[in-house]
Amino acid sequence: SAENIELLARFDFLDLCLLGETGTGKTHLARLIHDLSPRAQKPFVAVNCAELTASIIEAELFGYEKGAFTGATTSKEGKFEAAAGGTLFLDEIGELPAGLQAKLLKVVEEKCVTRVGGNRARSVDVRIIYATHRDLSVLREDLRYRVASAHTINLKPLRERTDEISKLARLFITEFSRRSGSVVKASDEALKLLENAEWRGNVRELRSVVEKACLNALISSERERRPEKTVELTRDHLLALITPATSSVERKGKSFFQDSVKFPSFAPGEKMEEYIEKIEIHLLKRAMESNNNNQSRAARELGLSRTGLIKKLKRIN
């Protein structure tokens, strides 16, 4: 919750570990925690361990002295020293080579760093925020215990936070409007379509789709030379970017409606009220099955409120 994040931010002596799929917003959360902490006026230094090759990552993290290797014509501080007094965000910590993990553990425990080619240990006051989309079992045992001892925050994938999708989309639309100098608007109905995609790329993918849709809406408006200053982001703009390949919920919905056409047969002499009740039960069961018993999604497909769905499920036991 927001309250917990603010509390953890204030306790800046605690190292943190963010776990979550790629694109769930780990970098954004790390930056937010830094900005809310007593270290906010000091540096926030982010390092993506997956983007650095094994040959340079040690020098990048710990720095190097002049002459340490070919091309080292001057001394340079590493990321630990650059983040002194502030926060060092080590993203994708699981991608670090095993040999470097041992050196990192020593620095983390002693809060002292020795540059490559140097022999003087330099004290660093830095808060470390680790992050990975992988299981911590990929780390060396000793480093794994150290990282696991940090307070862990699990970031849920976007498909498990469907109630946040429209809010995030509106935020991205506002940002696009500010940067483009245009005014892009979208209805609640149009943005609700976004809840039907799987979002394997999570928040990052959602941002990309929304920005592309905004750009397409802007291009369409310019092409048609509309006099209105406001550009409308329509359902069509969004549907063009939400493909069946990334729209598992939409696929489930289609199969659910196709299957549910096969209604129970009507027995001669059967009361109509009883037959209608059988159809209702059939629809409820199929909606729950096709959505892995997710009541919110099933309710949306049936055009019910979640409370209304729960009442009906209780009634049929």
PDB file of N, CA and C in Angstrom, residues 115-197:
ATOM      1  N   ARG A 115      38.425   0.160  -5.659  1.00  0.00           N
ATOM      2  CA  ARG A 115      38.400   0.292  -7.106  1.00  0.00           C
ATOM      3  C   ARG A 115      39.280  -0.774  -7.760  1.00  0.00           C
ATOM      4  N   VAL A 116      38.917  -1.137  -8.991  1.00  0.00           N
ATOM      5  CA  VAL A 116      39.720  -2.073  -9.767  1.00  0.00           C
ATOM      6  C   VAL A 116      41.107  -1.467  -9.980  1.00  0.00           C
ATOM      7  N   GLY A 117      42.142  -2.249  -9.637  1.00  0.00           N
ATOM      8  CA  GLY A 117      43.515  -1.750  -9.777  1.00  0.00           C
ATOM      9  C   GLY A 117      43.975  -0.928  -8.599  1.00  0.00           C
ATOM     10  N   GLY A 118      43.139  -0.783  -7.591  1.00  0.00           N
ATOM     11  CA  GLY A 118      43.493   0.004  -6.408  1.00  0.00           C
ATOM     12  C   GLY A 118      43.646  -0.884  -5.188  1.00  0.00           C
ATOM     13  N   ASN A 119      44.099  -0.310  -4.083  1.00  0.00           N
ATOM     14  CA  ASN A 119      44.244  -1.077  -2.840  1.00  0.00           C
ATOM     15  C   ASN A 119      43.683  -0.335  -1.630  1.00  0.00           C
ATOM     16  N   ARG A 120      43.032   0.800  -1.899  1.00  0.00           N
ATOM     17  CA  ARG A 120      42.447   1.568  -0.787  1.00  0.00           C
ATOM     18  C   ARG A 120      40.947   1.363  -0.733  1.00  0.00           C
ATOM     19  N   ALA A 121      40.479   0.902   0.422  1.00  0.00           N
ATOM     20  CA  ALA A 121      39.038   0.703   0.610  1.00  0.00           C
ATOM     21  C   ALA A 121      38.385   2.046   0.935  1.00  0.00           C
ATOM     22  N   ARG A 122      37.318   2.368   0.209  1.00  0.00           N
ATOM     23  CA  ARG A 122      36.620   3.640   0.411  1.00  0.00           C
ATOM     24  C   ARG A 122      35.252   3.362   1.028  1.00  0.00           C
ATOM     25  N   SER A 123      34.968   4.032   2.117  1.00  0.00           N
ATOM     26  CA  SER A 123      33.692   3.858   2.798  1.00  0.00           C
ATOM     27  C   SER A 123      32.579   4.540   2.002  1.00  0.00           C
ATOM     28  N   VAL A 124      31.453   3.843   1.859  1.00  0.00           N
ATOM     29  CA  VAL A 124      30.309   4.416   1.138  1.00  0.00           C
ATOM     30  C   VAL A 124      29.035   4.257   1.966  1.00  0.00           C
ATOM     31  N   ASP A 125      28.327   5.360   2.156  1.00  0.00           N
ATOM     32  CA  ASP A 125      27.016   5.330   2.826  1.00  0.00           C
ATOM     33  C   ASP A 125      25.963   5.321   1.732  1.00  0.00           C
ATOM     34  N   VAL A 126      25.386   4.180   1.464  1.00  0.00           N
ATOM     35  CA  VAL A 126      24.431   4.067   0.373  1.00  0.00           C
ATOM     36  C   VAL A 126      23.329   3.067   0.734  1.00  0.00           C
ATOM     37  N   ARG A 127      22.122   3.414   0.367  1.00  0.00           N
ATOM     38  CA  ARG A 127      21.013   2.459   0.522  1.00  0.00           C
ATOM     39  C   ARG A 127      20.914   1.670  -0.784  1.00  0.00           C
ATOM     40  N   ILE A 128      20.786   0.343  -0.654  1.00  0.00           N
ATOM     41  CA  ILE A 128      20.720  -0.497  -1.849  1.00  0.00           C
ATOM     42  C   ILE A 128      19.303  -1.027  -2.024  1.00  0.00           C
ATOM     43  N   ILE A 129      18.790  -0.872  -3.233  1.00  0.00           N
ATOM     44  CA  ILE A 129      17.513  -1.486  -3.598  1.00  0.00           C
ATOM     45  C   ILE A 129      17.800  -2.488  -4.713  1.00  0.00           C
ATOM     46  N   TYR A 130      17.608  -3.762  -4.405  1.00  0.00           N
ATOM     47  CA  TYR A 130      17.804  -4.818  -5.398  1.00  0.00           C
ATOM     48  C   TYR A 130      16.489  -5.031  -6.152  1.00  0.00           C
ATOM     49  N   ALA A 131      16.602  -5.575  -7.353  1.00  0.00           N
ATOM     50  CA  ALA A 131      15.388  -5.929  -8.093  1.00  0.00           C
ATOM     51  C   ALA A 131      15.702  -7.061  -9.062  1.00  0.00           C
ATOM     52  N   THR A 132      14.743  -7.934  -9.260  1.00  0.00           N
ATOM     53  CA  THR A 132      14.892  -9.003 -10.245  1.00  0.00           C
ATOM     54  C   THR A 132      13.526  -9.548 -10.632  1.00  0.00           C
ATOM     55  N   HIS A 133      13.441 -10.060 -11.878  1.00  0.00           N
ATOM     56  CA  HIS A 133      12.215 -10.735 -12.311  1.00  0.00           C
ATOM     57  C   HIS A 133      12.385 -12.236 -12.153  1.00  0.00           C
ATOM     58  N   ARG A 134      13.572 -12.658 -11.698  1.00  0.00           N
ATOM     59  CA  ARG A 134      13.873 -14.076 -11.560  1.00  0.00           C
ATOM     60  C   ARG A 134      13.759 -14.509 -10.105  1.00  0.00           C
ATOM     61  N   ASP A 135      13.736 -15.825  -9.899  1.00  0.00           N
ATOM     62  CA  ASP A 135      13.730 -16.373  -8.546  1.00  0.00           C
ATOM     63  C   ASP A 135      15.105 -16.137  -7.916  1.00  0.00           C
ATOM     64  N   LEU A 136      15.139 -15.838  -6.633  1.00  0.00           N
ATOM     65  CA  LEU A 136      16.411 -15.543  -5.970  1.00  0.00           C
ATOM     66  C   LEU A 136      17.345 -16.744  -5.919  1.00  0.00           C
ATOM     67  N   SER A 137      16.840 -17.921  -6.254  1.00  0.00           N
ATOM     68  CA  SER A 137      17.677 -19.122  -6.247  1.00  0.00           C
ATOM     69  C   SER A 137      18.801 -19.044  -7.282  1.00  0.00           C
ATOM     70  N   VAL A 138      18.724 -18.100  -8.235  1.00  0.00           N
ATOM     71  CA  VAL A 138      19.779 -17.958  -9.240  1.00  0.00           C
ATOM     72  C   VAL A 138      21.032 -17.329  -8.637  1.00  0.00           C
ATOM     73  N   LEU A 139      20.915 -16.736  -7.446  1.00  0.00           N
ATOM     74  CA  LEU A 139      22.055 -16.096  -6.802  1.00  0.00           C
ATOM     75  C   LEU A 139      22.888 -17.112  -6.025  1.00  0.00           C
ATOM     76  N   ARG A 140      24.165 -16.794  -5.837  1.00  0.00           N
ATOM     77  CA  ARG A 140      25.004 -17.578  -4.924  1.00  0.00           C
ATOM     78  C   ARG A 140      24.327 -17.639  -3.565  1.00  0.00           C
ATOM     79  N   GLU A 141      24.512 -18.731  -2.866  1.00  0.00           N
ATOM     80  CA  GLU A 141      23.810 -18.930  -1.595  1.00  0.00           C
ATOM     81  C   GLU A 141      24.068 -17.796  -0.609  1.00  0.00           C
ATOM     82  N   ASP A 142      25.346 -17.380  -0.480  1.00  0.00           N
ATOM     83  CA  ASP A 142      25.660 -16.344   0.511  1.00  0.00           C
ATOM     84  C   ASP A 142      25.033 -14.997   0.144  1.00  0.00           C
ATOM     85  N   LEU A 143      25.080 -14.643  -1.155  1.00  0.00           N
ATOM     86  CA  LEU A 143      24.449 -13.389  -1.577  1.00  0.00           C
ATOM     87  C   LEU A 143      22.938 -13.501  -1.505  1.00  0.00           C
ATOM     88  N   ARG A 144      22.415 -14.677  -1.812  1.00  0.00           N
ATOM     89  CA  ARG A 144      20.960 -14.874  -1.763  1.00  0.00           C
ATOM     90  C   ARG A 144      20.424 -14.612  -0.358  1.00  0.00           C
ATOM     91  N   TYR A 145      21.127 -15.105   0.647  1.00  0.00           N
ATOM     92  CA  TYR A 145      20.690 -14.876   2.023  1.00  0.00           C
ATOM     93  C   TYR A 145      20.721 -13.397   2.368  1.00  0.00           C
ATOM     94  N   ARG A 146      21.755 -12.704   1.845  1.00  0.00           N
ATOM     95  CA  ARG A 146      21.870 -11.272   2.124  1.00  0.00           C
ATOM     96  C   ARG A 146      20.734 -10.501   1.461  1.00  0.00           C
ATOM     97  N   VAL A 147      20.463 -10.800   0.194  1.00  0.00           N
ATOM     98  CA  VAL A 147      19.390 -10.116  -0.530  1.00  0.00           C
ATOM     99  C   VAL A 147      18.038 -10.460   0.090  1.00  0.00           C
ATOM    100  N   ALA A 148      17.863 -11.740   0.446  1.00  0.00           N
ATOM    101  CA  ALA A 148      16.592 -12.177   1.025  1.00  0.00           C
ATOM    102  C   ALA A 148      16.338 -11.532   2.385  1.00  0.00           C
ATOM    103  N   SER A 149      17.422 -11.130   3.072  1.00  0.00           N
ATOM    104  CA  SER A 149      17.250 -10.499   4.386  1.00  0.00           C
ATOM    105  C   SER A 149      16.757  -9.056   4.262  1.00  0.00           C
ATOM    106  N   ALA A 150      16.891  -8.482   3.057  1.00  0.00           N
ATOM    107  CA  ALA A 150      16.345  -7.141   2.820  1.00  0.00           C
ATOM    108  C   ALA A 150      14.823  -7.244   2.785  1.00  0.00           C
ATOM    109  N   HIS A 151      14.142  -6.163   3.122  1.00  0.00           N
ATOM    110  CA  HIS A 151      12.675  -6.194   3.082  1.00  0.00           C
ATOM    111  C   HIS A 151      12.211  -6.359   1.636  1.00  0.00           C
ATOM    112  N   THR A 152      11.358  -7.352   1.412  1.00  0.00           N
ATOM    113  CA  THR A 152      10.937  -7.693   0.051  1.00  0.00           C
ATOM    114  C   THR A 152       9.570  -7.105  -0.275  1.00  0.00           C
ATOM    115  N   ILE A 153       9.460  -6.539  -1.476  1.00  0.00           N
ATOM    116  CA  ILE A 153       8.186  -6.034  -1.994  1.00  0.00           C
ATOM    117  C   ILE A 153       7.880  -6.795  -3.283  1.00  0.00           C
ATOM    118  N   ASN A 154       6.763  -7.488  -3.314  1.00  0.00           N
ATOM    119  CA  ASN A 154       6.350  -8.225  -4.505  1.00  0.00           C
ATOM    120  C   ASN A 154       5.410  -7.370  -5.333  1.00  0.00           C
ATOM    121  N   LEU A 155       5.775  -7.137  -6.593  1.00  0.00           N
ATOM    122  CA  LEU A 155       4.934  -6.348  -7.496  1.00  0.00           C
ATOM    123  C   LEU A 155       4.117  -7.302  -8.366  1.00  0.00           C
ATOM    124  N   LYS A 156       2.809  -7.223  -8.233  1.00  0.00           N
ATOM    125  CA  LYS A 156       1.932  -8.108  -8.997  1.00  0.00           C
ATOM    126  C   LYS A 156       1.949  -7.741 -10.471  1.00  0.00           C
ATOM    127  N   PRO A 157       1.806  -8.738 -11.354  1.00  0.00           N
ATOM    128  CA  PRO A 157       1.698  -8.424 -12.783  1.00  0.00           C
ATOM    129  C   PRO A 157       0.409  -7.665 -13.058  1.00  0.00           C
ATOM    130  N   LEU A 158       0.383  -6.914 -14.137  1.00  0.00           N
ATOM    131  CA  LEU A 158      -0.758  -6.048 -14.454  1.00  0.00           C
ATOM    132  C   LEU A 158      -2.041  -6.848 -14.641  1.00  0.00           C
ATOM    133  N   ARG A 159      -1.941  -8.082 -15.138  1.00  0.00           N
ATOM    134  CA  ARG A 159      -3.142  -8.894 -15.368  1.00  0.00           C
ATOM    135  C   ARG A 159      -3.856  -9.231 -14.054  1.00  0.00           C
ATOM    136  N   GLU A 160      -3.168  -9.078 -12.928  1.00  0.00           N
ATOM    137  CA  GLU A 160      -3.779  -9.302 -11.620  1.00  0.00           C
ATOM    138  C   GLU A 160      -4.176  -7.982 -10.964  1.00  0.00           C
ATOM    139  N   ARG A 161      -4.023  -6.881 -11.710  1.00  0.00           N
ATOM    140  CA  ARG A 161      -4.394  -5.556 -11.192  1.00  0.00           C
ATOM    141  C   ARG A 161      -5.248  -4.829 -12.232  1.00  0.00           C
ATOM    142  N   THR A 162      -6.249  -5.528 -12.749  1.00  0.00           N
ATOM    143  CA  THR A 162      -7.059  -4.968 -13.841  1.00  0.00           C
ATOM    144  C   THR A 162      -7.742  -3.660 -13.450  1.00  0.00           C
ATOM    145  N   ASP A 163      -8.026  -3.485 -12.161  1.00  0.00           N
ATOM    146  CA  ASP A 163      -8.696  -2.256 -11.729  1.00  0.00           C
ATOM    147  C   ASP A 163      -7.787  -1.031 -11.869  1.00  0.00           C
ATOM    148  N   GLU A 164      -6.478  -1.242 -12.071  1.00  0.00           N
ATOM    149  CA  GLU A 164      -5.544  -0.131 -12.196  1.00  0.00           C
ATOM    150  C   GLU A 164      -5.280   0.251 -13.650  1.00  0.00           C
ATOM    151  N   ILE A 165      -5.721  -0.599 -14.595  1.00  0.00           N
ATOM    152  CA  ILE A 165      -5.355  -0.401 -16.000  1.00  0.00           C
ATOM    153  C   ILE A 165      -5.875   0.923 -16.550  1.00  0.00           C
ATOM    154  N   SER A 166      -7.153   1.216 -16.338  1.00  0.00           N
ATOM    155  CA  SER A 166      -7.722   2.470 -16.859  1.00  0.00           C
ATOM    156  C   SER A 166      -7.060   3.690 -16.232  1.00  0.00           C
ATOM    157  N   LYS A 167      -6.762   3.613 -14.927  1.00  0.00           N
ATOM    158  CA  LYS A 167      -6.113   4.734 -14.240  1.00  0.00           C
ATOM    159  C   LYS A 167      -4.726   4.990 -14.829  1.00  0.00           C
ATOM    160  N   LEU A 168      -3.982   3.913 -15.045  1.00  0.00           N
ATOM    161  CA  LEU A 168      -2.649   4.052 -15.620  1.00  0.00           C
ATOM    162  C   LEU A 168      -2.734   4.595 -17.045  1.00  0.00           C
ATOM    163  N   ALA A 169      -3.705   4.089 -17.808  1.00  0.00           N
ATOM    164  CA  ALA A 169      -3.879   4.547 -19.194  1.00  0.00           C
ATOM    165  C   ALA A 169      -4.143   6.052 -19.224  1.00  0.00           C
ATOM    166  N   ARG A 170      -5.007   6.528 -18.317  1.00  0.00           N
ATOM    167  CA  ARG A 170      -5.300   7.967 -18.279  1.00  0.00           C
ATOM    168  C   ARG A 170      -4.038   8.769 -17.922  1.00  0.00           C
ATOM    169  N   LEU A 171      -3.224   8.224 -17.031  1.00  0.00           N
ATOM    170  CA  LEU A 171      -1.967   8.887 -16.676  1.00  0.00           C
ATOM    171  C   LEU A 171      -1.061   9.001 -17.897  1.00  0.00           C
ATOM    172  N   PHE A 172      -0.964   7.923 -18.687  1.00  0.00           N
ATOM    173  CA  PHE A 172      -0.115   7.934 -19.877  1.00  0.00           C
ATOM    174  C   PHE A 172      -0.675   8.871 -20.952  1.00  0.00           C
ATOM    175  N   ILE A 173      -2.007   8.945 -21.035  1.00  0.00           N
ATOM    176  CA  ILE A 173      -2.639   9.863 -21.998  1.00  0.00           C
ATOM    177  C   ILE A 173      -2.324  11.310 -21.613  1.00  0.00           C
ATOM    178  N   THR A 174      -2.397  11.614 -20.318  1.00  0.00           N
ATOM    179  CA  THR A 174      -2.080  12.960 -19.828  1.00  0.00           C
ATOM    180  C   THR A 174      -0.630  13.318 -20.138  1.00  0.00           C
ATOM    181  N   GLU A 175       0.279  12.346 -19.915  1.00  0.00           N
ATOM    182  CA  GLU A 175       1.691  12.593 -20.198  1.00  0.00           C
ATOM    183  C   GLU A 175       1.920  12.827 -21.689  1.00  0.00           C
ATOM    184  N   PHE A 176       1.233  12.040 -22.530  1.00  0.00           N
ATOM    185  CA  PHE A 176       1.366  12.205 -23.978  1.00  0.00           C
ATOM    186  C   PHE A 176       0.846  13.583 -24.393  1.00  0.00           C
ATOM    187  N   SER A 177      -0.275  13.988 -23.836  1.00  0.00           N
ATOM    188  CA  SER A 177      -0.860  15.293 -24.159  1.00  0.00           C
ATOM    189  C   SER A 177       0.102  16.416 -23.803  1.00  0.00           C
ATOM    190  N   ARG A 178       0.724  16.290 -22.636  1.00  0.00           N
ATOM    191  CA  ARG A 178       1.659  17.332 -22.193  1.00  0.00           C
ATOM    192  C   ARG A 178       2.865  17.414 -23.124  1.00  0.00           C
ATOM    193  N   ARG A 179       3.406  16.257 -23.495  1.00  0.00           N
ATOM    194  CA  ARG A 179       4.603  16.255 -24.342  1.00  0.00           C
ATOM    195  C   ARG A 179       4.300  16.665 -25.781  1.00  0.00           C
ATOM    196  N   SER A 180       3.118  16.301 -26.270  1.00  0.00           N
ATOM    197  CA  SER A 180       2.788  16.574 -27.670  1.00  0.00           C
ATOM    198  C   SER A 180       2.166  17.957 -27.876  1.00  0.00           C
ATOM    199  N   GLY A 181       1.712  18.568 -26.781  1.00  0.00           N
ATOM    200  CA  GLY A 181       1.074  19.870 -26.893  1.00  0.00           C
ATOM    201  C   GLY A 181      -0.353  19.779 -27.394  1.00  0.00           C
ATOM    202  N   SER A 182      -0.896  18.579 -27.451  1.00  0.00           N
ATOM    203  CA  SER A 182      -2.287  18.371 -27.874  1.00  0.00           C
ATOM    204  C   SER A 182      -3.112  17.945 -26.674  1.00  0.00           C
ATOM    205  N   VAL A 183      -4.427  17.846 -26.881  1.00  0.00           N
ATOM    206  CA  VAL A 183      -5.317  17.385 -25.807  1.00  0.00           C
ATOM    207  C   VAL A 183      -5.998  16.102 -26.282  1.00  0.00           C
ATOM    208  N   VAL A 184      -5.583  14.985 -25.710  1.00  0.00           N
ATOM    209  CA  VAL A 184      -6.153  13.688 -26.098  1.00  0.00           C
ATOM    210  C   VAL A 184      -7.135  13.249 -25.021  1.00  0.00           C
ATOM    211  N   LYS A 185      -8.332  12.860 -25.451  1.00  0.00           N
ATOM    212  CA  LYS A 185      -9.373  12.401 -24.529  1.00  0.00           C
ATOM    213  C   LYS A 185      -9.776  10.973 -24.894  1.00  0.00           C
ATOM    214  N   ALA A 186     -10.232  10.228 -23.896  1.00  0.00           N
ATOM    215  CA  ALA A 186     -10.724   8.865 -24.133  1.00  0.00           C
ATOM    216  C   ALA A 186     -11.863   8.583 -23.171  1.00  0.00           C
ATOM    217  N   SER A 187     -12.885   7.889 -23.655  1.00  0.00           N
ATOM    218  CA  SER A 187     -14.033   7.559 -22.807  1.00  0.00           C
ATOM    219  C   SER A 187     -13.696   6.379 -21.909  1.00  0.00           C
ATOM    220  N   ASP A 188     -14.457   6.231 -20.824  1.00  0.00           N
ATOM    221  CA  ASP A 188     -14.277   5.084 -19.931  1.00  0.00           C
ATOM    222  C   ASP A 188     -14.525   3.782 -20.690  1.00  0.00           C
ATOM    223  N   GLU A 189     -15.502   3.820 -21.582  1.00  0.00           N
ATOM    224  CA  GLU A 189     -15.852   2.627 -22.363  1.00  0.00           C
ATOM    225  C   GLU A 189     -14.682   2.187 -23.233  1.00  0.00           C
ATOM    226  N   ALA A 190     -14.009   3.149 -23.865  1.00  0.00           N
ATOM    227  CA  ALA A 190     -12.870   2.814 -24.725  1.00  0.00           C
ATOM    228  C   ALA A 190     -11.723   2.228 -23.912  1.00  0.00           C
ATOM    229  N   LEU A 191     -11.421   2.846 -22.775  1.00  0.00           N
ATOM    230  CA  LEU A 191     -10.300   2.382 -21.962  1.00  0.00           C
ATOM    231  C   LEU A 191     -10.578   1.022 -21.323  1.00  0.00           C
ATOM    232  N   LYS A 192     -11.858   0.690 -21.145  1.00  0.00           N
ATOM    233  CA  LYS A 192     -12.212  -0.596 -20.548  1.00  0.00           C
ATOM    234  C   LYS A 192     -11.751  -1.753 -21.436  1.00  0.00           C
ATOM    235  N   LEU A 193     -11.605  -1.482 -22.732  1.00  0.00           N
ATOM    236  CA  LEU A 193     -11.119  -2.509 -23.657  1.00  0.00           C
ATOM    237  C   LEU A 193      -9.728  -3.003 -23.256  1.00  0.00           C
ATOM    238  N   LEU A 194      -8.957  -2.119 -22.650  1.00  0.00           N
ATOM    239  CA  LEU A 194      -7.591  -2.466 -22.281  1.00  0.00           C
ATOM    240  C   LEU A 194      -7.540  -3.559 -21.221  1.00  0.00           C
ATOM    241  N   GLU A 195      -8.628  -3.726 -20.492  1.00  0.00           N
ATOM    242  CA  GLU A 195      -8.661  -4.749 -19.452  1.00  0.00           C
ATOM    243  C   GLU A 195      -8.736  -6.157 -20.038  1.00  0.00           C
ATOM    244  N   ASN A 196      -8.995  -6.252 -21.345  1.00  0.00           N
ATOM    245  CA  ASN A 196      -9.134  -7.559 -21.983  1.00  0.00           C
ATOM    246  C   ASN A 196      -7.840  -8.108 -22.565  1.00  0.00           C
ATOM    247  N   ALA A 197      -6.719  -7.402 -22.348  1.00  0.00           N
ATOM    248  CA  ALA A 197      -5.440  -7.877 -22.870  1.00  0.00           C
ATOM    249  C   ALA A 197      -4.625  -8.541 -21.762  1.00  0.00           C
TER     250      ALA A 197
END
